[in-house]
Each structure stands twice: as C-alpha cells, then as structure tokens.
Amino acid sequence: MPASESRINNPTAERLANALDTHGLILRGAFSLEPDDNLGEGALVMVGNAGGAMWADFKGQMRGEPDPLDSWTRRTIDPLAEQFQARVIYPFDWPHPPFQRWAKRAEALASSPIGLLIHPRFGLWHAYRAALVFPRGVDGLNAAQRPADNPCESCVEKPCLTSCPVNAFSQAGYDVPACAGYLASPSGKTCKNAGCAARNACPVGPEFRYPGDQIRFHMAAFSRTIA
C-alpha cells in the first residue's frame, strides 16, 4: 500500500495510544488550540512516559550519540507524526517550547515544592517527550482543560524539602550551585546512583519509580546540565 494511503486521516485516541504503547509511551492529555498559541487551529496532544515502560525500548535502541534520548525520541515519534498527519514539536527544539505550561493545560498537574510537575497518580515519575498538533483534533480524546488535583496540598510533612543532603530545596526555591557542587563531589555518587533524594522522598506514585539504570542515565545527564 502506498505511504499516502497508509496514513490515518481521522486519527482516534485508541489508534494513537496503541502506536505509542509499542514504544512504552503514552498519551498525556490534550487541549484545544487558541489564537495566542500561534499554532493554528485544532488540538495539541501531549506525548510522554510514566514509570519505566519506555526504558526497555530506548535501551534496546541506544546508539553512541551525543543526546541518545533526544535522538531516539525523534526516530520514534517522527514516523508516527507522519502516519497520523500531525505536526510534531519536541521539548528540546530551539527556542524551547513551553512544555510545562502546555502540560498543565493538558492534564491534572501541579508544581511540586521542588519544581517538578507532580501528577496525582504518577507522582514525580513521568516526563513529556513530544507534542502533536492535529488540525482536526483526535476522535475520542477530550481536549478540554482539566483542573489540577495537587497532592502536595495534602502532604503535611513534605519530605521532598527535607531529604536533600545539602538542603538544595526549600520554600525559597532551588539552590542550583549547592546541588551542582554536591553532585560533582565524591559524596554526590549517592544521588547519581540512587537518584535525587528529594525526588525519591515523594510519597506519591512510588510504584512508578524509574528502574535503577534509567535513574542513573537521567542523573548523569542532569549532572552534566547543571555542572
């Protein structure tokens, strides 16, 4: 069948979800586009991951590239965007698109005390990999804005603010130099190997915690970013 005939003119949420599931990715909500978005008409659909489902597919295709996760994401999403006739936008595009703002419009999310977006089910163990723009929307996918259910509001102890070994997180914000200095020190191997202590302390969604090798991969990339 010619490629043009294999494309899906009227995508449904089920078809799209199944295509993403092959790679351990999931639909992360959607919203109707407005004129101020400067993306035309239609709907923007967020694509991402929760837990470690994505890791197996990525690890099996990892190559010796400068940014292996970004490269894998393009190799994975670009063909799907073409198949479903959608425009794809990545968080690592330049200038950086407002993915955090889009995420809050797409599903029930809130900002946690340590700055990461928290999901009422996934906790802090989730991420966004791409956004798909569909001029005609996606059948079966609610594109209405959803109010955020912030689990941090009912968390009295807030262990995320007291677990960092160098107190990099507080109500005042994130102390980047303190975090970077600690990760660069011999003691920083603890966080590099086991993950950010503040993130690990969050009681929401522990069953979605990334597997060890995925945590080490992300922590290595994060350490290079803030160094």
mmCIF file of N, CA, C and O in Angstrom, residues 50-131:
data_model
loop_
_atom_site.group_PDB
_atom_site.id
_atom_site.type_symbol
_atom_site.label_atom_id
_atom_site.label_comp_id
_atom_site.label_asym_id
_atom_site.label_seq_id
_atom_site.Cartn_x
_atom_site.Cartn_y
_atom_site.Cartn_z
ATOM 1 N N ALA A 50 5.500 7.394 31.713
ATOM 2 C CA ALA A 50 5.350 7.301 33.156
ATOM 3 C C ALA A 50 5.950 5.970 33.589
ATOM 4 O O ALA A 50 5.744 4.943 32.930
ATOM 5 N N GLY A 51 6.719 5.994 34.661
ATOM 6 C CA GLY A 51 7.376 4.767 35.080
ATOM 7 C C GLY A 51 8.463 4.345 34.109
ATOM 8 O O GLY A 51 8.994 5.161 33.349
ATOM 9 N N GLY A 52 8.779 3.056 34.104
ATOM 10 C CA GLY A 52 9.902 2.576 33.302
ATOM 11 C C GLY A 52 9.540 1.901 32.002
ATOM 12 O O GLY A 52 10.403 1.265 31.382
ATOM 13 N N ALA A 53 8.292 2.003 31.557
ATOM 14 C CA ALA A 53 7.863 1.295 30.344
ATOM 15 C C ALA A 53 8.669 1.716 29.116
ATOM 16 O O ALA A 53 8.976 0.893 28.247
ATOM 17 N N MET A 54 9.015 2.984 29.024
ATOM 18 C CA MET A 54 9.743 3.497 27.865
ATOM 19 C C MET A 54 11.177 2.982 27.833
ATOM 20 O O MET A 54 11.785 2.852 26.762
ATOM 21 N N TRP A 55 11.729 2.696 28.995
ATOM 22 C CA TRP A 55 13.156 2.447 29.114
ATOM 23 C C TRP A 55 13.616 1.242 28.300
ATOM 24 O O TRP A 55 14.681 1.276 27.670
ATOM 25 N N ALA A 56 12.840 0.174 28.300
ATOM 26 C CA ALA A 56 13.252 -1.034 27.591
ATOM 27 C C ALA A 56 13.416 -0.769 26.099
ATOM 28 O O ALA A 56 14.388 -1.206 25.477
ATOM 29 N N ASP A 57 12.467 -0.044 25.506
ATOM 30 C CA ASP A 57 12.549 0.248 24.074
ATOM 31 C C ASP A 57 13.736 1.155 23.782
ATOM 32 O O ASP A 57 14.492 0.917 22.832
ATOM 33 N N PHE A 58 13.908 2.177 24.607
ATOM 34 C CA PHE A 58 15.024 3.096 24.386
ATOM 35 C C PHE A 58 16.368 2.394 24.562
ATOM 36 O O PHE A 58 17.277 2.545 23.740
ATOM 37 N N LYS A 59 16.503 1.621 25.635
ATOM 38 C CA LYS A 59 17.789 0.972 25.915
ATOM 39 C C LYS A 59 18.170 0.005 24.802
ATOM 40 O O LYS A 59 19.348 -0.114 24.450
ATOM 41 N N GLY A 60 17.168 -0.648 24.217
ATOM 42 C CA GLY A 60 17.454 -1.585 23.141
ATOM 43 C C GLY A 60 17.876 -0.915 21.848
ATOM 44 O O GLY A 60 18.454 -1.570 20.975
ATOM 45 N N GLN A 61 17.596 0.384 21.723
ATOM 46 C CA GLN A 61 17.943 1.115 20.500
ATOM 47 C C GLN A 61 18.975 2.214 20.744
ATOM 48 O O GLN A 61 19.232 3.033 19.859
ATOM 49 N N MET A 62 19.547 2.248 21.933
ATOM 50 C CA MET A 62 20.508 3.300 22.258
ATOM 51 C C MET A 62 21.738 3.214 21.359
ATOM 52 O O MET A 62 22.279 2.126 21.132
ATOM 53 N N ARG A 63 22.149 4.363 20.863
ATOM 54 C CA ARG A 63 23.319 4.437 19.988
ATOM 55 C C ARG A 63 24.334 5.399 20.582
ATOM 56 O O ARG A 63 24.034 6.152 21.502
ATOM 57 N N GLY A 64 25.532 5.369 20.048
ATOM 58 C CA GLY A 64 26.578 6.250 20.544
ATOM 59 C C GLY A 64 26.411 7.658 20.004
ATOM 60 O O GLY A 64 27.193 8.119 19.167
ATOM 61 N N GLU A 65 25.386 8.352 20.492
ATOM 62 C CA GLU A 65 25.069 9.698 20.026
ATOM 63 C C GLU A 65 25.233 10.691 21.171
ATOM 64 O O GLU A 65 25.122 10.316 22.346
ATOM 65 N N PRO A 66 25.480 11.960 20.860
ATOM 66 C CA PRO A 66 25.640 12.966 21.921
ATOM 67 C C PRO A 66 24.413 13.075 22.824
ATOM 68 O O PRO A 66 24.531 13.221 24.029
ATOM 69 N N ASP A 67 23.223 13.015 22.252
ATOM 70 C CA ASP A 67 21.973 13.094 23.011
ATOM 71 C C ASP A 67 21.110 11.895 22.635
ATOM 72 O O ASP A 67 20.155 12.014 21.847
ATOM 73 N N PRO A 68 21.421 10.725 23.177
ATOM 74 C CA PRO A 68 20.749 9.497 22.720
ATOM 75 C C PRO A 68 19.246 9.486 22.945
ATOM 76 O O PRO A 68 18.502 8.980 22.095
ATOM 77 N N LEU A 69 18.763 10.059 24.054
ATOM 78 C CA LEU A 69 17.320 10.040 24.300
ATOM 79 C C LEU A 69 16.577 10.952 23.330
ATOM 80 O O LEU A 69 15.519 10.591 22.813
ATOM 81 N N ASP A 70 17.137 12.122 23.067
ATOM 82 C CA ASP A 70 16.520 13.025 22.097
ATOM 83 C C ASP A 70 16.491 12.386 20.711
ATOM 84 O O ASP A 70 15.493 12.471 19.981
ATOM 85 N N SER A 71 17.596 11.728 20.346
ATOM 86 C CA SER A 71 17.669 11.089 19.030
ATOM 87 C C SER A 71 16.673 9.943 18.916
ATOM 88 O O SER A 71 15.997 9.786 17.885
ATOM 89 N N TRP A 72 16.578 9.134 19.966
ATOM 90 C CA TRP A 72 15.604 8.040 19.965
ATOM 91 C C TRP A 72 14.181 8.587 19.861
ATOM 92 O O TRP A 72 13.340 8.027 19.140
ATOM 93 N N THR A 73 13.920 9.673 20.563
ATOM 94 C CA THR A 73 12.587 10.264 20.530
ATOM 95 C C THR A 73 12.228 10.690 19.110
ATOM 96 O O THR A 73 11.114 10.439 18.633
ATOM 97 N N ARG A 74 13.154 11.325 18.417
ATOM 98 C CA ARG A 74 12.884 11.728 17.033
ATOM 99 C C ARG A 74 12.650 10.515 16.140
ATOM 100 O O ARG A 74 11.725 10.503 15.318
ATOM 101 N N ARG A 75 13.496 9.491 16.280
ATOM 102 C CA ARG A 75 13.344 8.299 15.440
ATOM 103 C C ARG A 75 12.016 7.594 15.709
ATOM 104 O O ARG A 75 11.449 6.953 14.816
ATOM 105 N N THR A 76 11.523 7.726 16.925
ATOM 106 C CA THR A 76 10.280 7.064 17.297
ATOM 107 C C THR A 76 9.053 7.869 16.903
ATOM 108 O O THR A 76 8.077 7.332 16.344
ATOM 109 N N ILE A 77 9.072 9.158 17.181
ATOM 110 C CA ILE A 77 7.884 9.998 17.007
ATOM 111 C C ILE A 77 7.716 10.500 15.582
ATOM 112 O O ILE A 77 6.584 10.614 15.082
ATOM 113 N N ASP A 78 8.801 10.824 14.904
ATOM 114 C CA ASP A 78 8.683 11.375 13.544
ATOM 115 C C ASP A 78 7.840 10.486 12.622
ATOM 116 O O ASP A 78 6.931 10.984 11.924
ATOM 117 N N PRO A 79 8.082 9.161 12.563
ATOM 118 C CA PRO A 79 7.250 8.325 11.683
ATOM 119 C C PRO A 79 5.785 8.286 12.122
ATOM 120 O O PRO A 79 4.888 8.231 11.273
ATOM 121 N N LEU A 80 5.527 8.330 13.429
ATOM 122 C CA LEU A 80 4.151 8.320 13.906
ATOM 123 C C LEU A 80 3.442 9.622 13.538
ATOM 124 O O LEU A 80 2.270 9.618 13.161
ATOM 125 N N ALA A 81 4.173 10.736 13.660
ATOM 126 C CA ALA A 81 3.577 12.018 13.288
ATOM 127 C C ALA A 81 3.218 12.033 11.810
ATOM 128 O O ALA A 81 2.145 12.523 11.417
ATOM 129 N N GLU A 82 4.088 11.461 10.978
ATOM 130 C CA GLU A 82 3.788 11.398 9.544
ATOM 131 C C GLU A 82 2.594 10.480 9.282
ATOM 132 O O GLU A 82 1.711 10.805 8.484
ATOM 133 N N GLN A 83 2.555 9.348 9.961
ATOM 134 C CA GLN A 83 1.456 8.406 9.765
ATOM 135 C C GLN A 83 0.113 9.015 10.143
ATOM 136 O O GLN A 83 -0.882 8.833 9.447
ATOM 137 N N PHE A 84 0.095 9.755 11.252
ATOM 138 C CA PHE A 84 -1.157 10.335 11.733
ATOM 139 C C PHE A 84 -1.390 11.755 11.229
ATOM 140 O O PHE A 84 -2.321 12.429 11.661
ATOM 141 N N GLN A 85 -0.512 12.205 10.327
ATOM 142 C CA GLN A 85 -0.646 13.526 9.712
ATOM 143 C C GLN A 85 -0.713 14.631 10.772
ATOM 144 O O GLN A 85 -1.606 15.483 10.768
ATOM 145 N N ALA A 86 0.241 14.611 11.651
ATOM 146 C CA ALA A 86 0.328 15.606 12.720
ATOM 147 C C ALA A 86 1.666 16.334 12.638
ATOM 148 O O ALA A 86 2.654 15.804 12.125
ATOM 149 N N ARG A 87 1.675 17.545 13.120
ATOM 150 C CA ARG A 87 2.923 18.290 13.265
ATOM 151 C C ARG A 87 3.515 17.947 14.619
ATOM 152 O O ARG A 87 2.796 17.910 15.629
ATOM 153 N N VAL A 88 4.802 17.651 14.663
ATOM 154 C CA VAL A 88 5.426 17.258 15.920
ATOM 155 C C VAL A 88 6.312 18.383 16.452
ATOM 156 O O VAL A 88 7.022 19.051 15.692
ATOM 157 N N ILE A 89 6.245 18.590 17.755
ATOM 158 C CA ILE A 89 7.071 19.584 18.447
ATOM 159 C C ILE A 89 7.771 18.874 19.599
ATOM 160 O O ILE A 89 7.133 18.103 20.332
ATOM 161 N N TYR A 90 9.073 19.132 19.754
ATOM 162 C CA TYR A 90 9.834 18.467 20.804
ATOM 163 C C TYR A 90 10.263 19.467 21.883
ATOM 164 O O TYR A 90 10.522 20.638 21.581
ATOM 165 N N PRO A 91 10.390 19.013 23.129
ATOM 166 C CA PRO A 91 10.823 19.926 24.193
ATOM 167 C C PRO A 91 12.250 20.403 24.028
ATOM 168 O O PRO A 91 12.626 21.433 24.588
ATOM 169 N N PHE A 92 13.047 19.661 23.236
ATOM 170 C CA PHE A 92 14.435 20.056 23.025
ATOM 171 C C PHE A 92 14.605 20.891 21.750
ATOM 172 O O PHE A 92 15.728 21.208 21.352
ATOM 173 N N ASP A 93 13.509 21.232 21.083
ATOM 174 C CA ASP A 93 13.585 22.167 19.954
ATOM 175 C C ASP A 93 14.058 23.535 20.452
ATOM 176 O O ASP A 93 13.935 23.858 21.639
ATOM 177 N N TRP A 94 14.577 24.323 19.538
ATOM 178 C CA TRP A 94 15.027 25.674 19.898
ATOM 179 C C TRP A 94 14.331 26.701 19.015
ATOM 180 O O TRP A 94 14.287 26.510 17.806
ATOM 181 N N PRO A 95 13.781 27.768 19.609
ATOM 182 C CA PRO A 95 13.694 28.026 21.055
ATOM 183 C C PRO A 95 12.780 27.020 21.743
ATOM 184 O O PRO A 95 11.855 26.485 21.131
ATOM 185 N N HIS A 96 13.068 26.769 23.029
ATOM 186 C CA HIS A 96 12.340 25.738 23.750
ATOM 187 C C HIS A 96 10.846 26.060 23.848
ATOM 188 O O HIS A 96 10.476 27.137 24.324
ATOM 189 N N PRO A 97 9.984 25.155 23.401
ATOM 190 C CA PRO A 97 8.531 25.372 23.520
ATOM 191 C C PRO A 97 8.120 25.325 24.999
ATOM 192 O O PRO A 97 8.814 24.719 25.827
ATOM 193 N N PRO A 98 6.983 25.910 25.342
ATOM 194 C CA PRO A 98 6.540 25.969 26.750
ATOM 195 C C PRO A 98 5.867 24.670 27.193
ATOM 196 O O PRO A 98 4.666 24.630 27.486
ATOM 197 N N PHE A 99 6.636 23.595 27.273
ATOM 198 C CA PHE A 99 6.053 22.295 27.560
ATOM 199 C C PHE A 99 5.402 22.219 28.940
ATOM 200 O O PHE A 99 4.364 21.563 29.110
ATOM 201 N N GLN A 100 5.987 22.854 29.942
ATOM 202 C CA GLN A 100 5.378 22.786 31.273
ATOM 203 C C GLN A 100 4.018 23.474 31.279
ATOM 204 O O GLN A 100 3.072 22.976 31.892
ATOM 205 N N ARG A 101 3.923 24.602 30.591
ATOM 206 C CA ARG A 101 2.643 25.296 30.519
ATOM 207 C C ARG A 101 1.621 24.473 29.744
ATOM 208 O O ARG A 101 0.456 24.375 30.138
ATOM 209 N N TRP A 102 2.075 23.867 28.649
ATOM 210 C CA TRP A 102 1.176 23.013 27.882
ATOM 211 C C TRP A 102 0.715 21.822 28.716
ATOM 212 O O TRP A 102 -0.451 21.427 28.669
ATOM 213 N N ALA A 103 1.632 21.231 29.472
ATOM 214 C CA ALA A 103 1.293 20.059 30.274
ATOM 215 C C ALA A 103 0.193 20.374 31.274
ATOM 216 O O ALA A 103 -0.733 19.573 31.477
ATOM 217 N N LYS A 104 0.252 21.537 31.899
ATOM 218 C CA LYS A 104 -0.764 21.923 32.877
ATOM 219 C C LYS A 104 -2.119 22.154 32.225
ATOM 220 O O LYS A 104 -3.156 21.970 32.871
ATOM 221 N N ARG A 105 -2.098 22.540 30.970
ATOM 222 C CA ARG A 105 -3.366 22.712 30.250
ATOM 223 C C ARG A 105 -3.937 21.381 29.789
ATOM 224 O O ARG A 105 -5.142 21.249 29.572
ATOM 225 N N ALA A 106 -3.076 20.381 29.616
ATOM 226 C CA ALA A 106 -3.496 19.115 29.035
ATOM 227 C C ALA A 106 -4.039 18.117 30.051
ATOM 228 O O ALA A 106 -4.893 17.299 29.711
ATOM 229 N N GLU A 107 -3.526 18.144 31.278
ATOM 230 C CA GLU A 107 -3.981 17.168 32.260
ATOM 231 C C GLU A 107 -3.794 17.699 33.672
ATOM 232 O O GLU A 107 -3.297 18.801 33.885
ATOM 233 N N ALA A 108 -4.216 16.881 34.645
ATOM 234 C CA ALA A 108 -4.216 17.306 36.044
ATOM 235 C C ALA A 108 -2.804 17.290 36.612
ATOM 236 O O ALA A 108 -2.307 16.265 37.063
ATOM 237 N N LEU A 109 -2.162 18.426 36.595
ATOM 238 C CA LEU A 109 -0.796 18.554 37.091
ATOM 239 C C LEU A 109 -0.676 19.803 37.950
ATOM 240 O O LEU A 109 -1.473 20.734 37.843
ATOM 241 N N ALA A 110 0.341 19.809 38.796
ATOM 242 C CA ALA A 110 0.636 20.981 39.610
ATOM 243 C C ALA A 110 2.146 21.041 39.815
ATOM 244 O O ALA A 110 2.853 20.047 39.626
ATOM 245 N N SER A 111 2.648 22.178 40.208
ATOM 246 C CA SER A 111 4.069 22.331 40.503
ATOM 247 C C SER A 111 4.338 21.834 41.919
ATOM 248 O O SER A 111 3.670 22.241 42.866
ATOM 249 N N SER A 112 5.305 20.949 42.059
ATOM 250 C CA SER A 112 5.682 20.439 43.370
ATOM 251 C C SER A 112 6.604 21.430 44.063
ATOM 252 O O SER A 112 7.148 22.345 43.417
ATOM 253 N N PRO A 113 6.853 21.286 45.371
ATOM 254 C CA PRO A 113 7.762 22.193 46.080
ATOM 255 C C PRO A 113 9.190 22.186 45.539
ATOM 256 O O PRO A 113 9.923 23.138 45.747
ATOM 257 N N ILE A 114 9.581 21.105 44.823
ATOM 258 C CA ILE A 114 10.940 21.067 44.281
ATOM 259 C C ILE A 114 10.968 21.449 42.799
ATOM 260 O O ILE A 114 11.988 21.274 42.133
ATOM 261 N N GLY A 115 9.848 21.957 42.297
ATOM 262 C CA GLY A 115 9.822 22.494 40.940
ATOM 263 C C GLY A 115 9.330 21.553 39.876
ATOM 264 O O GLY A 115 8.833 21.997 38.843
ATOM 265 N N LEU A 116 9.460 20.248 40.082
ATOM 266 C CA LEU A 116 8.977 19.288 39.099
ATOM 267 C C LEU A 116 7.450 19.259 39.096
ATOM 268 O O LEU A 116 6.821 19.462 40.138
ATOM 269 N N LEU A 117 6.877 18.982 37.942
ATOM 270 C CA LEU A 117 5.424 18.840 37.866
ATOM 271 C C LEU A 117 5.015 17.510 38.483
ATOM 272 O O LEU A 117 5.591 16.464 38.168
ATOM 273 N N ILE A 118 4.025 17.553 39.362
ATOM 274 C CA ILE A 118 3.570 16.338 40.017
ATOM 275 C C ILE A 118 2.217 15.922 39.468
ATOM 276 O O ILE A 118 1.331 16.754 39.237
ATOM 277 N N HIS A 119 2.074 14.623 39.236
ATOM 278 C CA HIS A 119 0.841 14.028 38.731
ATOM 279 C C HIS A 119 0.166 13.299 39.888
ATOM 280 O O HIS A 119 0.846 12.650 40.697
ATOM 281 N N PRO A 120 -1.157 13.369 40.012
ATOM 282 C CA PRO A 120 -1.823 12.737 41.149
ATOM 283 C C PRO A 120 -1.654 11.225 41.219
ATOM 284 O O PRO A 120 -1.791 10.635 42.293
ATOM 285 N N ARG A 121 -1.344 10.590 40.098
ATOM 286 C CA ARG A 121 -1.122 9.133 40.092
ATOM 287 C C ARG A 121 0.350 8.780 39.928
ATOM 288 O O ARG A 121 0.883 7.946 40.664
ATOM 289 N N PHE A 122 1.037 9.409 38.991
ATOM 290 C CA PHE A 122 2.429 9.073 38.686
ATOM 291 C C PHE A 122 3.415 9.744 39.636
ATOM 292 O O PHE A 122 4.599 9.399 39.632
ATOM 293 N N GLY A 123 2.967 10.695 40.422
ATOM 294 C CA GLY A 123 3.889 11.434 41.278
ATOM 295 C C GLY A 123 4.870 12.238 40.447
ATOM 296 O O GLY A 123 4.474 12.965 39.522
ATOM 297 N N LEU A 124 6.157 12.073 40.731
ATOM 298 C CA LEU A 124 7.210 12.790 40.000
ATOM 299 C C LEU A 124 7.882 11.917 38.945
ATOM 300 O O LEU A 124 8.850 12.358 38.307
ATOM 301 N N TRP A 125 7.346 10.701 38.750
ATOM 302 C CA TRP A 125 7.991 9.749 37.852
ATOM 303 C C TRP A 125 7.321 9.734 36.483
ATOM 304 O O TRP A 125 6.714 8.748 36.068
ATOM 305 N N HIS A 126 7.432 10.838 35.788
ATOM 306 C CA HIS A 126 6.839 10.963 34.462
ATOM 307 C C HIS A 126 7.576 12.064 33.715
ATOM 308 O O HIS A 126 8.321 12.846 34.309
ATOM 309 N N ALA A 127 7.371 12.109 32.414
ATOM 310 C CA ALA A 127 8.025 13.137 31.601
ATOM 311 C C ALA A 127 7.261 13.312 30.301
ATOM 312 O O ALA A 127 6.402 12.490 29.938
ATOM 313 N N TYR A 128 7.579 14.384 29.591
ATOM 314 C CA TYR A 128 6.965 14.686 28.290
ATOM 315 C C TYR A 128 8.033 14.600 27.216
ATOM 316 O O TYR A 128 9.126 15.153 27.372
ATOM 317 N N ARG A 129 7.721 13.899 26.145
ATOM 318 C CA ARG A 129 8.694 13.666 25.075
ATOM 319 C C ARG A 129 8.368 14.406 23.792
ATOM 320 O O ARG A 129 9.261 14.660 22.980
ATOM 321 N N ALA A 130 7.095 14.731 23.579
ATOM 322 C CA ALA A 130 6.722 15.401 22.327
ATOM 323 C C ALA A 130 5.308 15.952 22.463
ATOM 324 O O ALA A 130 4.565 15.598 23.381
ATOM 325 N N ALA A 131 4.968 16.829 21.532
ATOM 326 C CA ALA A 131 3.593 17.323 21.395
ATOM 327 C C ALA A 131 3.210 17.168 19.929
ATOM 328 O O ALA A 131 4.007 17.460 19.036
#
